[in-house]
Amino acid sequence: MKVTFKVFRFNPETEKTPHYEVFRVEANPNERILDCLNRIRWEQDSSLAFRMSCAHGICGSDGLTINGSSALACQKLVKDYDYSKEITVEPLKFFPVIKDLNVDMEPFFTRIGAINPEVHEPQAPLDETASTERTQSPEERSLFDDAVKCILCACCVAACPVNLKEEPEFVGPAALLRAQRYLFDSRTQDSIERMRVLEKPNGVWSCKSYYQCTRVCPKKIRVTEAILQTKKKILQELHPKERQEV
């Protein structure tokens, strides 16, 4: 059967405004959107730019906006959409477009790094005489088990209403999820410093719990829940008196 794709095209080096091109692709309902994009590039227009690597939902490099929603092209099948109509494929929202479906991920990774406290001196080992690894119980590991599944695809940031409409400088759900991973790790030694970083402008309190990050996450991570856990920890450990008054 033939499936119609409406694909975003833009080359900032040669064009002033973006446009869309329509491609008709031979595909079956169980094929991936990524398979269809590859077929377009291989058989119809080799200039179409998009990222891919593992093609199995592990690397997170093929995040796109498909019919208006953030997703990995390698995870979404043709049958996930109404393929009797056009399937619109666009770059991830929020990020600057490099070319076609490729976006500049530098703002994303800058935000990921921004949640770390400044290190002025190397931290001393917990025990210089220790001869074994730093063990952790399954219960301790479970506190951040969800967060380590993150593949840094940026789908959550591209879907976040705060980033898109309210506060573009918001650090974003992916960075806050990464912060939760370290805050709840029993081996972390600088939790207080990390929480203070999160309280800076555009940090954790900018999250309005819209749950869009959780909705689009390709790894089914409960992102909003992790952010709420972080907020609770900050209130309990940095502002216990204020919490009691409330």
mmCIF file of C-alpha atoms in Angstrom:
data_model
loop_
_atom_site.group_PDB
_atom_site.id
_atom_site.type_symbol
_atom_site.label_atom_id
_atom_site.label_comp_id
_atom_site.label_asym_id
_atom_site.label_seq_id
_atom_site.Cartn_x
_atom_site.Cartn_y
_atom_site.Cartn_z
ATOM 1 C CA MET A 1 0.000 0.000 0.000
ATOM 2 C CA LYS A 2 1.032 3.619 -0.463
ATOM 3 C CA VAL A 3 1.443 5.870 2.588
ATOM 4 C CA THR A 4 1.685 9.632 2.225
ATOM 5 C CA PHE A 5 4.226 11.564 4.293
ATOM 6 C CA LYS A 6 4.288 15.345 4.625
ATOM 7 C CA VAL A 7 7.885 16.093 5.577
ATOM 8 C CA PHE A 8 9.340 19.328 6.954
ATOM 9 C CA ARG A 9 12.206 20.668 4.826
ATOM 10 C CA PHE A 10 14.534 23.543 5.613
ATOM 11 C CA ASN A 11 18.146 24.347 4.836
ATOM 12 C CA PRO A 12 19.093 27.587 6.650
ATOM 13 C CA GLU A 13 22.161 27.976 4.405
ATOM 14 C CA THR A 14 20.104 28.276 1.215
ATOM 15 C CA GLU A 15 16.507 28.993 2.286
ATOM 16 C CA LYS A 16 14.853 31.783 4.238
ATOM 17 C CA THR A 17 11.722 29.882 5.272
ATOM 18 C CA PRO A 18 10.820 26.224 5.807
ATOM 19 C CA HIS A 19 8.437 24.320 3.576
ATOM 20 C CA TYR A 20 6.920 20.851 3.341
ATOM 21 C CA GLU A 21 7.340 18.164 0.726
ATOM 22 C CA VAL A 22 4.973 15.266 0.153
ATOM 23 C CA PHE A 23 6.298 11.758 -0.463
ATOM 24 C CA ARG A 24 4.308 8.635 -1.240
ATOM 25 C CA VAL A 25 5.995 5.509 0.099
ATOM 26 C CA GLU A 26 5.282 1.836 -0.332
ATOM 27 C CA ALA A 27 4.840 0.515 3.219
ATOM 28 C CA ASN A 28 2.875 -1.928 5.311
ATOM 29 C CA PRO A 29 1.184 -1.108 8.649
ATOM 30 C CA ASN A 30 3.823 -2.915 10.714
ATOM 31 C CA GLU A 31 6.754 -0.975 9.317
ATOM 32 C CA ARG A 32 8.394 1.748 11.360
ATOM 33 C CA ILE A 33 8.262 5.426 10.515
ATOM 34 C CA LEU A 34 12.062 5.231 10.392
ATOM 35 C CA ASP A 35 11.847 2.550 7.695
ATOM 36 C CA CYS A 36 9.685 4.887 5.625
ATOM 37 C CA LEU A 37 12.072 7.819 6.063
ATOM 38 C CA ASN A 38 14.966 5.617 5.012
ATOM 39 C CA ARG A 39 13.009 4.574 1.927
ATOM 40 C CA ILE A 40 12.426 8.227 1.049
ATOM 41 C CA ARG A 41 16.135 8.987 1.410
ATOM 42 C CA TRP A 42 17.274 5.891 -0.465
ATOM 43 C CA GLU A 43 14.736 5.895 -3.269
ATOM 44 C CA GLN A 44 13.337 9.415 -3.707
ATOM 45 C CA ASP A 45 15.462 12.206 -2.217
ATOM 46 C CA SER A 46 18.939 11.515 -0.877
ATOM 47 C CA SER A 47 19.215 15.082 0.421
ATOM 48 C CA LEU A 48 16.649 14.495 3.203
ATOM 49 C CA ALA A 49 18.461 14.976 6.516
ATOM 50 C CA PHE A 50 17.556 13.135 9.711
ATOM 51 C CA ARG A 51 19.429 11.342 12.473
ATOM 52 C CA MET A 52 19.425 7.641 13.263
ATOM 53 C CA SER A 53 21.835 5.190 14.812
ATOM 54 C CA CYS A 54 20.769 1.996 16.584
ATOM 55 C CA ALA A 55 17.218 2.015 15.144
ATOM 56 C CA HIS A 56 15.988 0.082 18.201
ATOM 57 C CA GLY A 57 14.988 2.720 20.748
ATOM 58 C CA ILE A 58 18.288 2.633 22.633
ATOM 59 C CA CYS A 59 20.352 5.580 21.362
ATOM 60 C CA GLY A 60 17.567 8.186 21.271
ATOM 61 C CA SER A 61 18.987 9.909 18.193
ATOM 62 C CA ASP A 62 15.891 9.791 15.967
ATOM 63 C CA GLY A 63 13.512 11.873 18.053
ATOM 64 C CA LEU A 64 10.999 13.672 15.821
ATOM 65 C CA THR A 65 7.611 15.341 15.904
ATOM 66 C CA ILE A 66 5.174 12.941 14.261
ATOM 67 C CA ASN A 67 1.650 14.214 13.743
ATOM 68 C CA GLY A 68 2.356 16.897 16.327
ATOM 69 C CA SER A 69 3.707 14.668 19.091
ATOM 70 C CA SER A 70 7.304 13.899 20.126
ATOM 71 C CA ALA A 71 8.360 10.310 19.417
ATOM 72 C CA LEU A 72 11.197 8.084 18.243
ATOM 73 C CA ALA A 73 10.837 7.246 14.573
ATOM 74 C CA CYS A 74 12.248 3.768 15.221
ATOM 75 C CA GLN A 75 9.545 2.977 17.793
ATOM 76 C CA LYS A 76 6.469 4.283 16.020
ATOM 77 C CA LEU A 77 4.804 2.088 13.418
ATOM 78 C CA VAL A 78 2.744 3.185 10.441
ATOM 79 C CA LYS A 79 -0.316 1.593 12.062
ATOM 80 C CA ASP A 80 0.074 3.844 15.102
ATOM 81 C CA TYR A 81 -1.321 6.643 12.915
ATOM 82 C CA ASP A 82 -4.249 7.112 10.580
ATOM 83 C CA TYR A 83 -2.330 6.219 7.442
ATOM 84 C CA SER A 84 -5.372 6.852 5.251
ATOM 85 C CA LYS A 85 -4.353 10.496 5.688
ATOM 86 C CA GLU A 86 -1.009 12.271 5.494
ATOM 87 C CA ILE A 87 1.474 11.519 8.274
ATOM 88 C CA THR A 88 3.295 14.741 9.108
ATOM 89 C CA VAL A 89 6.944 14.432 10.116
ATOM 90 C CA GLU A 90 8.718 17.456 11.603
ATOM 91 C CA PRO A 91 11.841 18.114 13.701
ATOM 92 C CA LEU A 92 11.587 18.171 17.475
ATOM 93 C CA LYS A 93 9.976 21.370 18.691
ATOM 94 C CA PHE A 94 11.880 23.961 20.736
ATOM 95 C CA PHE A 95 15.313 23.286 19.203
ATOM 96 C CA PRO A 96 16.933 25.248 16.341
ATOM 97 C CA VAL A 97 16.808 23.427 13.017
ATOM 98 C CA ILE A 98 20.147 22.552 11.436
ATOM 99 C CA LYS A 99 18.641 21.032 8.307
ATOM 100 C CA ASP A 100 15.319 19.338 7.595
ATOM 101 C CA LEU A 101 14.621 17.007 10.541
ATOM 102 C CA ASN A 102 17.972 17.572 12.264
ATOM 103 C CA VAL A 103 18.008 19.934 15.230
ATOM 104 C CA ASP A 104 20.801 21.467 17.280
ATOM 105 C CA MET A 105 20.952 19.475 20.521
ATOM 106 C CA GLU A 106 23.518 21.748 22.160
ATOM 107 C CA PRO A 107 20.875 23.628 24.241
ATOM 108 C CA PHE A 108 19.634 20.264 25.512
ATOM 109 C CA PHE A 109 23.015 19.002 26.687
ATOM 110 C CA THR A 110 23.876 22.395 28.156
ATOM 111 C CA ARG A 111 20.796 22.061 30.368
ATOM 112 C CA ILE A 112 21.759 18.521 31.340
ATOM 113 C CA GLY A 113 25.112 19.821 32.554
ATOM 114 C CA ALA A 114 23.567 22.786 34.344
ATOM 115 C CA ILE A 115 22.094 20.625 37.117
ATOM 116 C CA ASN A 116 25.560 19.727 38.433
ATOM 117 C CA PRO A 117 27.090 21.846 41.198
ATOM 118 C CA GLU A 118 30.399 23.564 40.545
ATOM 119 C CA VAL A 119 33.299 21.447 41.719
ATOM 120 C CA HIS A 120 36.062 23.520 43.298
ATOM 121 C CA GLU A 121 37.942 20.676 44.953
ATOM 122 C CA PRO A 122 37.912 16.933 44.293
ATOM 123 C CA GLN A 123 35.701 15.026 46.702
ATOM 124 C CA ALA A 124 37.547 12.783 49.141
ATOM 125 C CA PRO A 125 36.779 9.081 48.871
ATOM 126 C CA LEU A 126 34.223 7.794 51.356
ATOM 127 C CA ASP A 127 36.810 5.468 52.834
ATOM 128 C CA GLU A 128 40.402 5.500 51.658
ATOM 129 C CA THR A 129 41.016 2.108 53.239
ATOM 130 C CA ALA A 130 38.045 0.422 51.579
ATOM 131 C CA SER A 131 39.004 -2.661 49.604
ATOM 132 C CA THR A 132 35.563 -3.407 48.133
ATOM 133 C CA GLU A 133 33.142 -1.576 45.879
ATOM 134 C CA ARG A 134 30.561 0.830 47.268
ATOM 135 C CA THR A 135 27.603 -1.461 47.649
ATOM 136 C CA GLN A 136 23.959 -0.502 47.362
ATOM 137 C CA SER A 137 20.868 -2.478 48.340
ATOM 138 C CA PRO A 138 18.122 -3.268 45.810
ATOM 139 C CA GLU A 139 15.820 -1.017 47.833
ATOM 140 C CA GLU A 140 18.252 1.905 47.561
ATOM 141 C CA ARG A 141 18.698 1.290 43.842
ATOM 142 C CA SER A 142 14.940 1.220 43.267
ATOM 143 C CA LEU A 143 14.639 4.873 44.316
ATOM 144 C CA PHE A 144 16.169 6.027 41.020
ATOM 145 C CA ASP A 145 15.671 2.905 38.924
ATOM 146 C CA ASP A 146 13.304 4.679 36.538
ATOM 147 C CA ALA A 147 15.606 7.627 35.921
ATOM 148 C CA VAL A 148 18.543 5.551 34.658
ATOM 149 C CA LYS A 149 16.395 4.390 31.727
ATOM 150 C CA CYS A 150 16.629 7.854 30.172
ATOM 151 C CA ILE A 151 18.281 7.800 26.732
ATOM 152 C CA LEU A 152 18.548 11.605 26.370
ATOM 153 C CA CYS A 153 16.341 11.740 23.280
ATOM 154 C CA ALA A 154 14.902 15.173 24.269
ATOM 155 C CA CYS A 155 11.328 14.151 23.415
ATOM 156 C CA CYS A 156 10.212 15.355 26.838
ATOM 157 C CA VAL A 157 11.723 18.827 26.408
ATOM 158 C CA ALA A 158 10.158 19.146 22.958
ATOM 159 C CA ALA A 159 6.752 18.361 24.473
ATOM 160 C CA CYS A 160 7.021 20.492 27.627
ATOM 161 C CA PRO A 161 4.586 23.463 27.631
ATOM 162 C CA VAL A 162 6.876 25.355 30.007
ATOM 163 C CA ASN A 163 9.808 25.153 27.584
ATOM 164 C CA LEU A 164 7.639 25.804 24.538
ATOM 165 C CA LYS A 165 5.338 28.583 25.727
ATOM 166 C CA GLU A 166 6.038 29.867 29.213
ATOM 167 C CA GLU A 167 9.719 29.835 30.127
ATOM 168 C CA PRO A 168 12.142 28.977 27.311
ATOM 169 C CA GLU A 169 15.099 29.060 29.705
ATOM 170 C CA PHE A 170 13.542 26.365 31.918
ATOM 171 C CA VAL A 171 16.161 23.662 32.504
ATOM 172 C CA GLY A 172 13.639 21.084 31.302
ATOM 173 C CA PRO A 173 12.281 17.695 32.384
ATOM 174 C CA ALA A 174 15.250 15.647 31.154
ATOM 175 C CA ALA A 175 17.718 17.619 33.274
ATOM 176 C CA LEU A 176 15.443 17.384 36.319
ATOM 177 C CA LEU A 177 15.115 13.641 35.799
ATOM 178 C CA ARG A 178 18.903 13.373 35.696
ATOM 179 C CA ALA A 179 19.060 15.423 38.897
ATOM 180 C CA GLN A 180 16.641 13.039 40.618
ATOM 181 C CA ARG A 181 18.888 10.130 39.656
ATOM 182 C CA TYR A 182 21.773 11.630 41.664
ATOM 183 C CA LEU A 183 19.745 13.080 44.535
ATOM 184 C CA PHE A 184 18.253 9.709 45.405
ATOM 185 C CA ASP A 185 21.461 7.727 44.934
ATOM 186 C CA SER A 186 22.740 6.658 48.369
ATOM 187 C CA ARG A 187 26.324 7.081 47.138
ATOM 188 C CA THR A 188 25.929 10.788 46.317
ATOM 189 C CA GLN A 189 27.908 13.043 48.650
ATOM 190 C CA ASP A 190 26.829 16.491 47.456
ATOM 191 C CA SER A 191 23.033 16.277 47.621
ATOM 192 C CA ILE A 192 22.645 19.626 49.410
ATOM 193 C CA GLU A 193 24.669 21.439 46.751
ATOM 194 C CA ARG A 194 22.670 19.729 44.023
ATOM 195 C CA MET A 195 19.363 20.776 45.570
ATOM 196 C CA ARG A 196 20.546 24.367 45.846
ATOM 197 C CA VAL A 197 21.424 24.351 42.148
ATOM 198 C CA LEU A 198 17.920 23.119 41.333
ATOM 199 C CA GLU A 199 16.391 25.992 43.281
ATOM 200 C CA LYS A 200 17.983 28.591 41.027
ATOM 201 C CA PRO A 201 15.787 30.482 38.506
ATOM 202 C CA ASN A 202 14.509 28.280 35.659
ATOM 203 C CA GLY A 203 15.060 25.232 37.864
ATOM 204 C CA VAL A 204 12.822 22.675 39.518
ATOM 205 C CA TRP A 205 10.146 25.141 40.675
ATOM 206 C CA SER A 206 9.448 26.160 37.087
ATOM 207 C CA CYS A 207 7.929 22.720 36.436
ATOM 208 C CA LYS A 208 4.120 22.985 36.408
ATOM 209 C CA SER A 209 3.430 19.222 36.261
ATOM 210 C CA TYR A 210 1.720 19.194 32.875
ATOM 211 C CA TYR A 211 2.659 15.499 32.521
ATOM 212 C CA GLN A 212 3.452 15.906 28.812
ATOM 213 C CA CYS A 213 6.994 14.645 29.462
ATOM 214 C CA THR A 214 5.608 11.437 30.931
ATOM 215 C CA ARG A 215 3.118 11.046 28.069
ATOM 216 C CA VAL A 216 5.716 11.160 25.297
ATOM 217 C CA CYS A 217 8.657 9.398 26.985
ATOM 218 C CA PRO A 218 9.643 6.459 24.745
ATOM 219 C CA LYS A 219 11.032 4.539 27.730
ATOM 220 C CA LYS A 220 7.796 4.961 29.735
ATOM 221 C CA ILE A 221 9.618 6.806 32.518
ATOM 222 C CA ARG A 222 7.393 8.511 35.084
ATOM 223 C CA VAL A 223 9.198 11.817 34.613
ATOM 224 C CA THR A 224 6.697 14.066 36.367
ATOM 225 C CA GLU A 225 6.621 11.766 39.390
ATOM 226 C CA ALA A 226 10.413 11.930 39.641
ATOM 227 C CA ILE A 227 10.321 15.732 39.543
ATOM 228 C CA LEU A 228 7.662 15.815 42.248
ATOM 229 C CA GLN A 229 9.835 13.540 44.400
ATOM 230 C CA THR A 230 12.688 16.001 43.964
ATOM 231 C CA LYS A 231 10.495 18.945 44.992
ATOM 232 C CA LYS A 232 9.389 17.039 48.089
ATOM 233 C CA LYS A 233 12.987 16.216 49.035
ATOM 234 C CA ILE A 234 14.015 19.864 48.671
ATOM 235 C CA LEU A 235 11.155 21.010 50.893
ATOM 236 C CA GLN A 236 11.943 18.383 53.530
ATOM 237 C CA GLU A 237 15.701 18.910 53.651
ATOM 238 C CA LEU A 238 16.250 22.558 52.706
ATOM 239 C CA HIS A 239 13.032 24.161 53.979
ATOM 240 C CA PRO A 240 11.709 22.015 56.844
ATOM 241 C CA LYS A 241 10.354 25.006 58.816
ATOM 242 C CA GLU A 242 8.493 26.433 55.833
ATOM 243 C CA ARG A 243 7.001 23.010 55.199
ATOM 244 C CA GLN A 244 5.748 22.788 58.787
ATOM 245 C CA GLU A 245 4.139 26.226 58.538
ATOM 246 C CA VAL A 246 2.314 25.187 55.369
#
